[in-house]
Amino acid sequence: MNEESAPATDRGRMTRRGVLALAGTSVLAGCNGLTGIGGEQEPTIRASDLPDIDPDEDPDPVIPESVPVDIAPDHFDAARNRVTTLLAELPTPLGPGDIPNGYIRQQLSDAATDATTGLNDARNAPTGLVALESLRRARAEARYAAAGWAVDDQDLSVEPIQQEYRQTVSDAKSVRDAHEYVGSDPVRAALVHARIENTLQRVIDSREPATEENGLMYVAEWGETAESAQAHLDDVRHLDEQFTTSLPADAGTVEETLTEAAESLLADVRSRRSGLPSEPTAEEWDIPERVIGDLRREADDGVARVADANGPASAVIDAHRRLTQFQALDRLQERVDDGELSRPQSAEAVRETRSTAYDALNAAIEESSAPDLTRAALTSAAWRVVSADWELARYEGEIAVSRLDTTIAEYTIATAIGRTAPGISKQAVETLMSK
């Protein structure tokens, strides 16, 4: 299964929880002592005084992803029905008499459980796009379980699933080649077409499962891969249709507008890249080195992805995101130069740092003149906050303040991006409207 796993590495797939678990392992597995460099005693913080976060709760970003398109209720219904139909093929619960191998039986049972969880997540999703993502995962999980069971129950072979998947990839290429960049508002068009471009490319670039020694699990992997690809393609077609239907009758193409805006924004990105601060070289990284180093690498690494974007709309959105990061980096560098960034010495200071990050991200949406565009720039920052929360929830006992450095850096970077995003969005809108 592409994104979900229990445990995370069992089938080469990774849940959101699994990703965060790996991210937090290096922090929590660090030095347990309270003595600093040179034998000096570090200040400590009691974990019980940190923000009260449920360690068993699967966290969601404070700024969920969205797309400015109304998703029809019958599209949600079709996805839900697909999940329930697949799950109905399974005997419930799977027992030793159904699948004798306990490990394989657990894999199929976990997948079915994850599919049901995905249905529930979709019902409670904060945006339509998040609901679609939950339903896509649910479809993939349900197909994994159903395909695996069908090997035992119906002697299902892998060949028809492989053919199904490859046809879906071929269809995605055809949709991409025929895609028309219709629109009236270039900002809204950029956001919708970028989502379409990236989702189609995800299908086209999806990897076929590696050969499994166990034939049942190999077929199950292929079932998941085929279902995930088809679910993504279904959603692309629906978003494209809904967007086109919402446009006025005289709406034309915005492809040239998007292309020229992408070229202009990309030129700005390259210019900003040339002025990046040097990588911190201190032997021991404190908060200033950590925030500058982390955000510098993210902004710098993203430049190549802008140039190789999946289309003009993706190039616009990616360039806008990188420009936001560059500006946030400038803001943080100024704070470092002014001596304003330092390691919190108390639980109260940690709580304030976390609260500031949440406030900055929420305020960015509320204050922006282009909230949908600003939201697109906040995605990585929102997940930084999720990762930091995950880490905070798992600390126990007395903690040396330096062990919180990664967590504090994540909140600090998110704050800078939130405070920067509205201004960069305004500039990007001006660029789009001028083309």
Short mmCIF file of C-alpha atoms in Angstrom, two decimals, residues 17-418:
data_model
loop_
_atom_site.label_atom_id
_atom_site.label_comp_id
_atom_site.label_asym_id
_atom_site.label_seq_id
_atom_site.Cartn_x
_atom_site.Cartn_y
_atom_site.Cartn_z
CA ARG A 17 1.94 8.26 11.58
CA GLY A 18 4.86 6.16 10.37
CA VAL A 19 6.54 9.14 8.75
CA LEU A 20 6.23 11.15 11.93
CA ALA A 21 7.45 8.22 13.99
CA LEU A 22 10.63 8.00 11.97
CA ALA A 23 11.05 11.76 12.13
CA GLY A 24 10.77 11.71 15.89
CA THR A 25 12.94 8.67 16.54
CA SER A 26 16.22 10.49 16.09
CA VAL A 27 15.15 13.18 18.55
CA LEU A 28 13.78 10.92 21.23
CA ALA A 29 16.65 8.45 20.94
CA GLY A 30 19.28 11.11 21.64
CA CYS A 31 21.32 11.67 24.72
CA ASN A 32 19.31 11.09 27.86
CA GLY A 33 21.72 12.91 30.11
CA LEU A 34 21.23 16.42 31.37
CA THR A 35 24.85 17.51 31.17
CA GLY A 36 25.89 19.95 28.46
CA ILE A 37 29.17 20.49 26.66
CA GLY A 38 32.13 20.82 28.99
CA GLY A 39 30.25 19.17 31.83
CA GLU A 40 27.95 22.12 32.42
CA GLN A 41 24.52 21.29 33.79
CA GLU A 42 21.75 22.07 31.29
CA PRO A 43 18.42 23.51 32.35
CA THR A 44 15.65 20.95 32.23
CA ILE A 45 11.93 20.97 31.55
CA ARG A 46 9.38 18.53 32.91
CA ALA A 47 7.48 16.85 30.09
CA SER A 48 4.28 17.17 32.11
CA ASP A 49 4.60 20.96 31.84
CA LEU A 50 4.72 20.92 28.04
CA PRO A 51 1.57 21.42 25.91
CA ASP A 52 -0.96 18.66 26.50
CA ILE A 53 -1.04 16.73 23.22
CA ASP A 54 -2.57 13.26 22.91
CA PRO A 55 0.27 10.93 21.78
CA ASP A 56 -2.24 8.42 20.38
CA GLU A 57 -4.11 10.92 18.24
CA ASP A 58 -3.26 10.94 14.54
CA PRO A 59 -2.44 14.62 14.00
CA ASP A 60 -3.73 16.76 11.14
CA PRO A 61 -2.08 19.93 9.87
CA VAL A 62 -3.46 23.19 11.24
CA ILE A 63 -3.87 24.39 7.63
CA PRO A 64 -5.42 21.52 5.65
CA GLU A 65 -4.97 21.36 1.90
CA SER A 66 -7.81 22.52 -0.28
CA VAL A 67 -8.67 23.19 -3.91
CA PRO A 68 -11.11 25.89 -5.13
CA VAL A 69 -13.52 23.44 -6.75
CA ASP A 70 -16.84 22.12 -5.44
CA ILE A 71 -16.70 18.32 -5.28
CA ALA A 72 -20.06 16.75 -6.10
CA PRO A 73 -21.66 14.59 -3.38
CA ASP A 74 -22.19 11.73 -5.83
CA HIS A 75 -18.42 11.59 -6.44
CA PHE A 76 -17.84 11.06 -2.73
CA ASP A 77 -20.63 8.48 -2.71
CA ALA A 78 -19.07 6.56 -5.59
CA ALA A 79 -15.72 6.36 -3.78
CA ARG A 80 -17.37 5.23 -0.53
CA ASN A 81 -19.39 2.60 -2.39
CA ARG A 82 -16.24 1.30 -4.02
CA VAL A 83 -14.60 0.85 -0.62
CA THR A 84 -17.59 -0.89 0.93
CA THR A 85 -18.01 -3.15 -2.11
CA LEU A 86 -14.38 -4.26 -1.88
CA LEU A 87 -14.60 -4.84 1.86
CA ALA A 88 -17.79 -6.86 1.41
CA GLU A 89 -15.76 -9.45 -0.50
CA LEU A 90 -13.88 -10.35 2.68
CA PRO A 91 -15.11 -12.73 5.37
CA THR A 92 -15.26 -10.79 8.62
CA PRO A 93 -13.24 -11.37 10.66
CA LEU A 94 -10.54 -13.28 8.78
CA GLY A 95 -9.64 -16.38 10.76
CA PRO A 96 -7.03 -19.15 10.59
CA GLY A 97 -9.45 -21.21 8.56
CA ASP A 98 -9.55 -18.48 5.92
CA ILE A 99 -5.83 -17.53 5.81
CA PRO A 100 -3.68 -20.01 7.78
CA ASN A 101 -0.53 -17.84 7.68
CA GLY A 102 -0.87 -15.51 10.67
CA TYR A 103 1.38 -12.78 9.29
CA ILE A 104 -0.45 -12.58 5.97
CA ARG A 105 -3.82 -12.75 7.71
CA GLN A 106 -2.81 -9.80 9.88
CA GLN A 107 -1.69 -7.80 6.85
CA LEU A 108 -5.06 -8.25 5.14
CA SER A 109 -6.97 -7.55 8.34
CA ASP A 110 -4.96 -4.40 9.01
CA ALA A 111 -5.59 -3.18 5.47
CA ALA A 112 -9.33 -3.70 5.88
CA THR A 113 -9.25 -1.83 9.18
CA ASP A 114 -7.29 1.02 7.61
CA ALA A 115 -9.85 1.21 4.81
CA THR A 116 -12.66 1.58 7.33
CA THR A 117 -10.66 4.23 9.16
CA GLY A 118 -10.24 6.06 5.86
CA LEU A 119 -14.01 6.14 5.39
CA ASN A 120 -14.43 7.67 8.83
CA ASP A 121 -11.63 10.17 8.20
CA ALA A 122 -13.33 11.28 5.00
CA ARG A 123 -16.59 11.96 6.82
CA ASN A 124 -14.79 14.19 9.32
CA ALA A 125 -12.36 15.81 6.87
CA PRO A 126 -11.95 19.60 7.16
CA THR A 127 -11.94 20.11 3.37
CA GLY A 128 -13.23 18.30 0.32
CA LEU A 129 -9.70 17.67 -0.92
CA VAL A 130 -8.67 16.05 2.35
CA ALA A 131 -11.79 13.88 2.12
CA LEU A 132 -10.79 12.78 -1.37
CA GLU A 133 -7.31 11.87 -0.15
CA SER A 134 -8.76 9.79 2.68
CA LEU A 135 -11.06 7.97 0.28
CA ARG A 136 -8.21 7.28 -2.13
CA ARG A 137 -6.22 5.68 0.66
CA ALA A 138 -9.29 3.74 1.76
CA ARG A 139 -9.83 2.41 -1.76
CA ALA A 140 -6.20 1.29 -2.02
CA GLU A 141 -6.30 -0.42 1.38
CA ALA A 142 -9.58 -2.15 0.63
CA ARG A 143 -8.31 -3.38 -2.74
CA TYR A 144 -5.14 -4.73 -1.12
CA ALA A 145 -7.24 -6.80 1.26
CA ALA A 146 -9.78 -7.89 -1.37
CA ALA A 147 -7.14 -8.85 -3.94
CA GLY A 148 -5.16 -10.82 -1.38
CA TRP A 149 -8.26 -12.69 -0.26
CA ALA A 150 -9.27 -13.41 -3.87
CA VAL A 151 -5.97 -15.22 -4.44
CA ASP A 152 -6.97 -17.75 -1.81
CA ASP A 153 -10.72 -17.71 -2.45
CA GLN A 154 -10.87 -17.44 -6.25
CA ASP A 155 -7.34 -18.30 -7.37
CA LEU A 156 -6.87 -14.75 -8.64
CA SER A 157 -3.69 -14.23 -10.66
CA VAL A 158 -1.70 -11.03 -10.98
CA GLU A 159 -1.91 -10.62 -14.76
CA PRO A 160 -5.36 -9.01 -15.03
CA ILE A 161 -4.50 -6.51 -12.30
CA GLN A 162 -1.26 -5.62 -14.03
CA GLN A 163 -3.16 -5.03 -17.26
CA GLU A 164 -5.70 -2.87 -15.42
CA TYR A 165 -2.96 -0.76 -13.87
CA ARG A 166 -1.08 -0.24 -17.11
CA GLN A 167 -4.29 0.78 -18.86
CA THR A 168 -4.90 3.37 -16.14
CA VAL A 169 -1.40 4.78 -16.62
CA SER A 170 -2.00 4.94 -20.37
CA ASP A 171 -5.30 6.73 -19.76
CA ALA A 172 -3.56 9.23 -17.47
CA LYS A 173 -1.05 10.03 -20.21
CA SER A 174 -3.89 10.58 -22.66
CA VAL A 175 -5.68 12.89 -20.21
CA ARG A 176 -2.46 14.84 -19.66
CA ASP A 177 -1.83 15.22 -23.38
CA ALA A 178 -5.39 16.40 -24.02
CA HIS A 179 -5.61 18.69 -21.01
CA GLU A 180 -6.81 22.22 -21.74
CA TYR A 181 -5.90 25.13 -19.49
CA VAL A 182 -9.28 26.80 -19.38
CA GLY A 183 -10.01 29.52 -16.86
CA SER A 184 -11.10 33.07 -16.21
CA ASP A 185 -9.32 33.87 -12.93
CA PRO A 186 -5.62 32.99 -13.40
CA VAL A 187 -5.04 32.49 -9.67
CA ARG A 188 -7.85 29.98 -9.27
CA ALA A 189 -6.87 28.36 -12.56
CA ALA A 190 -3.28 27.96 -11.41
CA LEU A 191 -4.35 26.21 -8.21
CA VAL A 192 -6.75 23.81 -9.93
CA HIS A 193 -4.57 23.01 -12.93
CA ALA A 194 -1.55 22.47 -10.69
CA ARG A 195 -3.51 19.91 -8.71
CA ILE A 196 -4.52 18.18 -11.95
CA GLU A 197 -0.97 18.24 -13.36
CA ASN A 198 0.61 16.85 -10.21
CA THR A 199 -2.00 14.13 -9.69
CA LEU A 200 -1.73 12.92 -13.27
CA GLN A 201 2.05 12.82 -12.99
CA ARG A 202 1.74 10.86 -9.78
CA VAL A 203 -0.20 8.18 -11.65
CA ILE A 204 2.19 8.19 -14.59
CA ASP A 205 5.27 7.98 -12.37
CA SER A 206 3.84 5.45 -9.92
CA ARG A 207 6.06 2.41 -9.44
CA GLU A 208 5.05 -1.16 -10.04
CA PRO A 209 5.35 -3.42 -6.99
CA ALA A 210 8.58 -5.31 -6.49
CA THR A 211 8.32 -9.06 -6.84
CA GLU A 212 7.22 -10.76 -3.61
CA GLU A 213 8.19 -14.30 -2.73
CA ASN A 214 4.68 -14.80 -1.42
CA GLY A 215 2.27 -14.85 -4.35
CA LEU A 216 -0.75 -13.72 -2.34
CA MET A 217 0.97 -10.60 -1.06
CA TYR A 218 2.34 -9.85 -4.53
CA VAL A 219 -1.18 -9.85 -5.96
CA ALA A 220 -2.39 -7.77 -3.01
CA GLU A 221 0.35 -5.19 -3.70
CA TRP A 222 -0.68 -5.02 -7.33
CA GLY A 223 -4.31 -4.63 -6.32
CA GLU A 224 -3.44 -1.66 -4.16
CA THR A 225 -1.27 -0.09 -6.86
CA ALA A 226 -3.96 -0.44 -9.52
CA GLU A 227 -6.69 0.91 -7.26
CA SER A 228 -4.64 3.89 -6.11
CA ALA A 229 -3.86 4.83 -9.71
CA GLN A 230 -7.50 4.56 -10.75
CA ALA A 231 -8.70 6.53 -7.72
CA HIS A 232 -6.30 9.36 -8.54
CA LEU A 233 -7.41 9.38 -12.18
CA ASP A 234 -11.08 9.38 -11.17
CA ASP A 235 -10.50 12.40 -8.96
CA VAL A 236 -8.60 14.28 -11.68
CA ARG A 237 -11.39 13.80 -14.16
CA HIS A 238 -13.95 14.96 -11.62
CA LEU A 239 -11.99 18.05 -10.59
CA ASP A 240 -11.44 18.98 -14.23
CA GLU A 241 -15.12 18.54 -15.06
CA GLN A 242 -16.32 20.44 -11.99
CA PHE A 243 -13.90 23.29 -12.63
CA THR A 244 -14.82 23.59 -16.30
CA THR A 245 -18.53 23.53 -15.50
CA SER A 246 -18.07 26.36 -12.99
CA LEU A 247 -16.56 28.72 -15.56
CA PRO A 248 -18.48 31.31 -17.57
CA ALA A 249 -19.34 30.35 -21.12
CA ASP A 250 -16.81 32.77 -22.59
CA ALA A 251 -13.87 31.50 -20.52
CA GLY A 252 -10.83 30.96 -22.66
CA THR A 253 -7.39 29.48 -22.18
CA VAL A 254 -4.94 30.70 -19.54
CA GLU A 255 -2.04 28.52 -20.64
CA GLU A 256 0.00 31.43 -22.00
CA THR A 257 -0.71 33.48 -18.87
CA LEU A 258 0.42 30.65 -16.62
CA THR A 259 3.53 29.99 -18.70
CA GLU A 260 4.63 33.63 -18.70
CA ALA A 261 3.93 33.99 -14.98
CA ALA A 262 5.90 30.81 -14.27
CA GLU A 263 8.86 32.12 -16.23
CA SER A 264 8.75 35.44 -14.35
CA LEU A 265 8.44 33.81 -10.93
CA LEU A 266 11.14 31.30 -11.76
CA ALA A 267 13.48 34.16 -12.65
CA ASP A 268 12.80 35.62 -9.21
CA VAL A 269 13.54 32.25 -7.62
CA ARG A 270 16.88 32.00 -9.38
CA SER A 271 17.75 35.55 -8.38
CA ARG A 272 16.90 34.86 -4.74
CA ARG A 273 18.87 31.63 -4.82
CA SER A 274 22.03 33.49 -5.71
CA GLY A 275 21.67 35.48 -2.49
CA LEU A 276 21.18 32.53 -0.16
CA PRO A 277 23.14 32.77 3.10
CA SER A 278 25.96 30.28 3.41
CA GLU A 279 25.35 26.99 5.17
CA PRO A 280 25.97 27.33 8.94
CA THR A 281 29.38 25.88 9.82
CA ALA A 282 29.28 25.83 13.61
CA GLU A 283 30.38 22.51 15.11
CA GLU A 284 27.50 22.60 17.57
CA TRP A 285 24.15 23.69 16.16
CA ASP A 286 21.93 25.75 18.40
CA ILE A 287 18.52 27.09 17.38
CA PRO A 288 19.87 29.77 14.98
CA GLU A 289 22.03 27.31 13.02
CA ARG A 290 19.25 24.75 12.94
CA VAL A 291 16.50 27.02 11.58
CA ILE A 292 18.76 28.68 9.00
CA GLY A 293 20.29 25.39 7.88
CA ASP A 294 16.98 23.52 7.63
CA LEU A 295 15.06 26.20 5.74
CA ARG A 296 18.03 27.04 3.53
CA ARG A 297 18.27 23.43 2.35
CA GLU A 298 14.53 23.21 1.72
CA ALA A 299 14.46 26.42 -0.32
CA ASP A 300 17.60 25.54 -2.25
CA ASP A 301 16.57 21.95 -2.96
CA GLY A 302 13.23 23.13 -4.29
CA VAL A 303 14.68 25.25 -7.08
CA ALA A 304 15.35 22.30 -9.38
CA ARG A 305 11.80 21.04 -8.84
CA VAL A 306 10.39 24.35 -10.02
CA ALA A 307 12.33 24.09 -13.27
CA ASP A 308 11.13 20.52 -13.76
CA ALA A 309 7.52 21.14 -12.77
CA ASN A 310 4.73 19.02 -14.18
CA GLY A 311 3.27 21.91 -16.16
CA PRO A 312 2.93 25.70 -16.15
CA ALA A 313 0.42 25.76 -13.30
CA SER A 314 2.63 23.60 -11.08
CA ALA A 315 5.58 25.84 -11.92
CA VAL A 316 3.62 28.89 -10.75
CA ILE A 317 2.59 27.28 -7.46
CA ASP A 318 6.02 25.79 -6.78
CA ALA A 319 7.84 29.05 -7.53
CA HIS A 320 5.43 30.91 -5.26
CA ARG A 321 6.15 28.42 -2.47
CA ARG A 322 9.92 28.76 -2.88
CA LEU A 323 9.75 32.56 -2.90
CA THR A 324 7.83 32.35 0.37
CA GLN A 325 10.60 30.19 1.83
CA PHE A 326 13.31 32.57 0.64
CA GLN A 327 11.53 35.53 2.23
CA ALA A 328 11.02 33.57 5.45
CA LEU A 329 14.72 32.75 5.43
CA ASP A 330 15.54 36.46 5.19
CA ARG A 331 13.22 37.14 8.12
CA LEU A 332 14.90 34.46 10.22
CA GLN A 333 18.38 35.65 9.30
CA GLU A 334 17.47 39.14 10.50
CA ARG A 335 16.30 37.70 13.80
CA VAL A 336 19.54 35.74 14.12
CA ASP A 337 21.61 38.83 13.36
CA ASP A 338 19.66 40.76 16.00
CA GLY A 339 20.19 38.01 18.56
CA GLU A 340 16.46 37.28 18.84
CA LEU A 341 16.60 33.52 18.31
CA SER A 342 17.64 31.45 21.29
CA ARG A 343 16.84 28.15 22.96
CA PRO A 344 13.75 28.30 25.22
CA GLN A 345 14.65 27.70 28.84
CA SER A 346 11.19 26.90 30.25
CA ALA A 347 8.02 25.00 29.45
CA GLU A 348 6.18 28.31 29.30
CA ALA A 349 8.54 29.52 26.56
CA VAL A 350 7.99 26.29 24.62
CA ARG A 351 4.23 26.71 24.88
CA GLU A 352 4.53 30.29 23.66
CA THR A 353 6.69 29.23 20.70
CA ARG A 354 4.12 26.61 19.70
CA SER A 355 1.18 29.00 20.11
CA THR A 356 2.97 31.61 18.01
CA ALA A 357 3.38 29.12 15.16
CA TYR A 358 -0.32 28.23 15.20
CA ASP A 359 -1.30 31.90 15.35
CA ALA A 360 1.00 32.81 12.46
CA LEU A 361 -0.38 30.10 10.17
CA ASN A 362 -4.00 30.90 10.94
CA ALA A 363 -3.42 34.65 10.62
CA ALA A 364 -1.76 34.11 7.23
CA ILE A 365 -5.01 32.72 5.83
CA GLU A 366 -7.22 35.29 7.55
CA GLU A 367 -5.15 38.30 6.52
CA SER A 368 -4.21 37.25 3.00
CA SER A 369 -5.79 38.97 0.01
CA ALA A 370 -5.40 35.60 -1.81
CA PRO A 371 -6.12 33.00 0.88
CA ASP A 372 -6.29 30.01 -1.47
CA LEU A 373 -2.88 30.81 -2.90
CA THR A 374 -1.46 31.48 0.56
CA ARG A 375 -2.80 28.13 1.76
CA ALA A 376 -0.81 26.40 -0.99
CA ALA A 377 2.37 28.04 0.31
CA LEU A 378 1.74 26.89 3.89
CA THR A 379 1.53 23.14 3.31
CA SER A 380 5.07 22.24 4.34
CA ALA A 381 4.97 24.65 7.28
CA ALA A 382 1.74 23.09 8.53
CA TRP A 383 3.32 19.65 8.46
CA ARG A 384 6.32 20.99 10.34
CA VAL A 385 3.95 21.91 13.15
CA VAL A 386 2.40 18.43 13.02
CA SER A 387 5.85 16.86 13.32
CA ALA A 388 6.78 19.14 16.22
CA ASP A 389 3.53 18.33 18.03
CA TRP A 390 4.15 14.63 17.52
CA GLU A 391 7.56 14.95 19.11
CA LEU A 392 6.31 16.99 22.07
CA ALA A 393 3.63 14.43 22.81
CA ARG A 394 6.19 11.68 23.32
CA TYR A 395 8.66 13.27 25.72
CA GLU A 396 8.68 11.89 29.25
CA GLY A 397 10.27 12.88 32.53
CA GLU A 398 12.95 15.56 32.83
CA ILE A 399 14.19 16.84 29.46
CA ALA A 400 17.39 18.74 28.79
CA VAL A 401 16.34 21.88 26.91
CA SER A 402 18.71 21.10 24.01
CA ARG A 403 16.71 17.96 23.23
CA LEU A 404 13.86 20.21 22.14
CA ASP A 405 15.95 22.00 19.52
CA THR A 406 14.47 20.18 16.51
CA THR A 407 10.94 20.73 17.81
CA ILE A 408 11.52 24.43 18.46
CA ALA A 409 13.14 24.85 15.05
CA GLU A 410 10.06 23.42 13.34
CA TYR A 411 7.74 25.85 15.14
CA THR A 412 10.09 28.76 14.45
CA ILE A 413 10.34 28.04 10.71
CA ALA A 414 6.57 27.59 10.46
CA THR A 415 6.07 30.97 12.14
CA ALA A 416 8.38 32.72 9.69
CA ILE A 417 6.67 31.13 6.68
CA GLY A 418 3.24 32.06 8.03
#
